[in-house]
Coordinates of C-alpha atoms in Angstrom, one line a residue:
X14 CA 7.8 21.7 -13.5
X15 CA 9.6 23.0 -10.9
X16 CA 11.5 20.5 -8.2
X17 CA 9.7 19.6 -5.4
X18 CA 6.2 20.0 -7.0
X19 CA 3.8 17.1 -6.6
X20 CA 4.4 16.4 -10.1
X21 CA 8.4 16.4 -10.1
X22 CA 7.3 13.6 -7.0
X23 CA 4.7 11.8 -9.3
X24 CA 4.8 12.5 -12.2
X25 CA 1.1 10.8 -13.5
X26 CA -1.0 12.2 -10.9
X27 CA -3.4 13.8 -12.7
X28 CA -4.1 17.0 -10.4
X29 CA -7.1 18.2 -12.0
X30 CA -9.1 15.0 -11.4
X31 CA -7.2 15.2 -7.8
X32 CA -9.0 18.7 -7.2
X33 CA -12.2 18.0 -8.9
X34 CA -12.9 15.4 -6.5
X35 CA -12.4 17.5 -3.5
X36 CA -14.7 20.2 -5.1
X37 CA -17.6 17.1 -4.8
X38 CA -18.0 17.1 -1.2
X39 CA -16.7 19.3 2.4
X40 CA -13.2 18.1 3.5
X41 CA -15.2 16.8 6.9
X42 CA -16.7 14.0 4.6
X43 CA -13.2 13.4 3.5
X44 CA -11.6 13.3 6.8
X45 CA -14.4 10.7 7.7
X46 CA -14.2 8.8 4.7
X47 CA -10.6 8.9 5.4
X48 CA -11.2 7.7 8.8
X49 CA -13.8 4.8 7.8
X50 CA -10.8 3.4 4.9
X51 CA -7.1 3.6 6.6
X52 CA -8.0 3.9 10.7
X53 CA -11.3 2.8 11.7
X54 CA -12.6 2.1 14.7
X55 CA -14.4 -0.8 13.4
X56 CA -14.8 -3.2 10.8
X57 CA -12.5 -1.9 7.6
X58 CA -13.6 -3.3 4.3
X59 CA -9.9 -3.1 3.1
X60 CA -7.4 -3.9 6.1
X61 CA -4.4 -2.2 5.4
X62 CA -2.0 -5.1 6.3
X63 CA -0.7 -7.7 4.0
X64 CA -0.7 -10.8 6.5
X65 CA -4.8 -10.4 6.6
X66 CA -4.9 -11.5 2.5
X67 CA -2.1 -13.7 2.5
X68 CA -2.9 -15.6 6.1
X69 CA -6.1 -17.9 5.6
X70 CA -7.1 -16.7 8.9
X71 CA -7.1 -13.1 7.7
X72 CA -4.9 -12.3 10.8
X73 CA -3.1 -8.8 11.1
X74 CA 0.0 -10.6 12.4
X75 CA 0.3 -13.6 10.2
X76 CA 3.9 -15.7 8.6
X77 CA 3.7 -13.1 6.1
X78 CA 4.8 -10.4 7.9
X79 CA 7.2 -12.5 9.9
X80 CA 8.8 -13.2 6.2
X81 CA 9.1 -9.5 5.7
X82 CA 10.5 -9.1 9.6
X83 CA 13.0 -11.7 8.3
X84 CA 13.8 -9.9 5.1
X85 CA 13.9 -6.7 6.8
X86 CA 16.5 -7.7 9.5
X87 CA 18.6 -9.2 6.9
X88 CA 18.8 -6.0 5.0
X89 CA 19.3 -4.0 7.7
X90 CA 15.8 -2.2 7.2
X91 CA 14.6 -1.2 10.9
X92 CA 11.9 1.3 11.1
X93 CA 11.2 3.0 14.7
X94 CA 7.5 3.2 15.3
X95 CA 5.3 5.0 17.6
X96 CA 2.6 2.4 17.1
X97 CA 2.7 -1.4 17.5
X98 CA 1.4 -1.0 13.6
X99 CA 2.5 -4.5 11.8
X100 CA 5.4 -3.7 9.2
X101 CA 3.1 -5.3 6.4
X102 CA 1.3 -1.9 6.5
X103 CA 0.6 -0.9 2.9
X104 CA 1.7 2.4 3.7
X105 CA 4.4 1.5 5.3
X106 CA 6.2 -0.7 2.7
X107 CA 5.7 2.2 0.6
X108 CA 7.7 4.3 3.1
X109 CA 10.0 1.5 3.3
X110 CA 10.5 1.5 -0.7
X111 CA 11.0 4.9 -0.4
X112 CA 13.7 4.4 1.8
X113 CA 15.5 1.6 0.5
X114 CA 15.3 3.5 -3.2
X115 CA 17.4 6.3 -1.1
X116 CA 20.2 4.3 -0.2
X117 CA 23.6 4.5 -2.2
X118 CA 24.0 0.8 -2.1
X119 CA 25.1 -1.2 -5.3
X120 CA 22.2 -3.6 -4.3
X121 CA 19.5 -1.2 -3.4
X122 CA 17.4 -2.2 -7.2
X123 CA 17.8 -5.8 -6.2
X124 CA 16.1 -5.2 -2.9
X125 CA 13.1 -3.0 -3.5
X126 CA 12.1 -5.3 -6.3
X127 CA 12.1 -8.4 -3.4
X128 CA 10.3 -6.2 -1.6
X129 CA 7.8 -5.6 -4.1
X130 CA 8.0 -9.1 -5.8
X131 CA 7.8 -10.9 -2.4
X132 CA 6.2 -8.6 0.2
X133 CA 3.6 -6.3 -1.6
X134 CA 3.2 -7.1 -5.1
X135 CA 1.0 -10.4 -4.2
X136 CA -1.5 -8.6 -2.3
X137 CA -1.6 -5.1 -2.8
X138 CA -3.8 -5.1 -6.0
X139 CA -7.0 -7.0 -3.7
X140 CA -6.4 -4.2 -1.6
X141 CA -6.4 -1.7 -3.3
X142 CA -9.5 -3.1 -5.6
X143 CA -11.2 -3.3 -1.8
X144 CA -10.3 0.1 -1.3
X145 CA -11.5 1.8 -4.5
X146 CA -14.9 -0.7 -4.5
X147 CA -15.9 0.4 -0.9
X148 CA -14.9 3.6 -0.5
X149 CA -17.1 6.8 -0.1
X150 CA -15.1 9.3 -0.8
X151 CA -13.7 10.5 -4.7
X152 CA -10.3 11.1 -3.4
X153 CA -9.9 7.9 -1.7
X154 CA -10.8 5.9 -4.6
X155 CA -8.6 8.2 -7.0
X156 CA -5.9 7.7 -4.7
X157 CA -6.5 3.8 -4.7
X158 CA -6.7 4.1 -9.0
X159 CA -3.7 5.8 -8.9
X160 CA -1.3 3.7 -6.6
X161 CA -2.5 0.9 -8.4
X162 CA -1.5 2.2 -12.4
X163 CA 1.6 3.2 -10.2
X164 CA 2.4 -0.4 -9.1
X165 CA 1.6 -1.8 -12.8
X166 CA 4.0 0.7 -14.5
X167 CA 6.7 -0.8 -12.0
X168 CA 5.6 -4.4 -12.8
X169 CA 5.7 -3.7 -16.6
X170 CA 8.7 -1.3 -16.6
X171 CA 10.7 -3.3 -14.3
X172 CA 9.8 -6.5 -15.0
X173 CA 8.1 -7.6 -11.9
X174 CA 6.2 -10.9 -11.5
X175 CA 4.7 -11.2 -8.3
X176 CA 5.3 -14.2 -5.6
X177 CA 2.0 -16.5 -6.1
X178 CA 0.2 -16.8 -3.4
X179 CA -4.0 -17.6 -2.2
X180 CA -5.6 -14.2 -1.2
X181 CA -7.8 -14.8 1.9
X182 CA -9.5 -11.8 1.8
X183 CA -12.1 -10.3 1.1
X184 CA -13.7 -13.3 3.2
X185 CA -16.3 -15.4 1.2
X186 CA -19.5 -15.3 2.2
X187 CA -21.2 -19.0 2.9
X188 CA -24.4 -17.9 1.4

């Protein structure tokens, strides 16, 4: 593999599938798909933000997310947004493993796994269990399958045992 190829980036993804499943339908049922999973408008059956499982009022900006503000500002980790998007994004603690996995710090392994330990770890598997049960789109629920054998080879590999903590979400129904 040549550097800079989506595999040299990650490594498991199994293109193939990838491509087979945009073969299934036109790309404007994936953009809508797309549209109905990560941006709405309106209801989404997996809310992207950690503070809505871990906050037992399912509220985007819950203590959860100020914890991570707090562990954030003591790590220096500022992101500049374009949005007023809550940090507990899932996509962007990703960006901001990413990023902290660049630095040249002695401490840098120490902090992306309190990240993931602390911050992401406890709620990202309902998520992403949401995502891949409601979806309507091949890709989007490959991509959830994927992310989520991605986080469990970290957990295993590194060791990881996630914070405990109740899951709020999805709500229970009182029927």
């Amino acid at each position: 593999l040549q550097a800079g190829t989506i595999n040299s980036v990650l490594p498991d993804v199994n293109l193939k599938k990838w491509q087979a499943t945009l073969n299934v339908t036109p790309l404007d049922e994936l953009k809508y798909a797309w549209q109905s999973a990560f941006i709405g408008p309106g209801y989404l059956s997996a809310p992207p933000w950690g503070s809505v499982y871990l906050d037992p009022e399912n509220v985007v900006f819950g203590t959860s997310l100020l914890d991570l503000r707090e562990f954030m500002t003591r790590e220096g980790l500022l992101f500049e947004k374009t949005h007023n998007e809550p940090e507990d994004h899932f996509g962007l603690m990703l960006l901001l493993l990413a990023e902290i996995l660049k630095r040249e710090q002695a401490n840098r392994d120490v902090i992306a796994k309190e990240l993931l330990v602390q911050h992401l770890l406890p709620w990202a598997p309902r998520y992403l269990e949401c995502l891949c049960r409601d979806s309507q789109h091949p890709f989007i629920i490959a991509l959830g399958e994927y992310t989520q054998a991605q986080l469990e080879k970290w957990q295993t590999q590194f060791g990881l045992i996630p914070a405990s903590h109740a899951l709020y979400w999805p709500v229970a129904s009182s029927e």
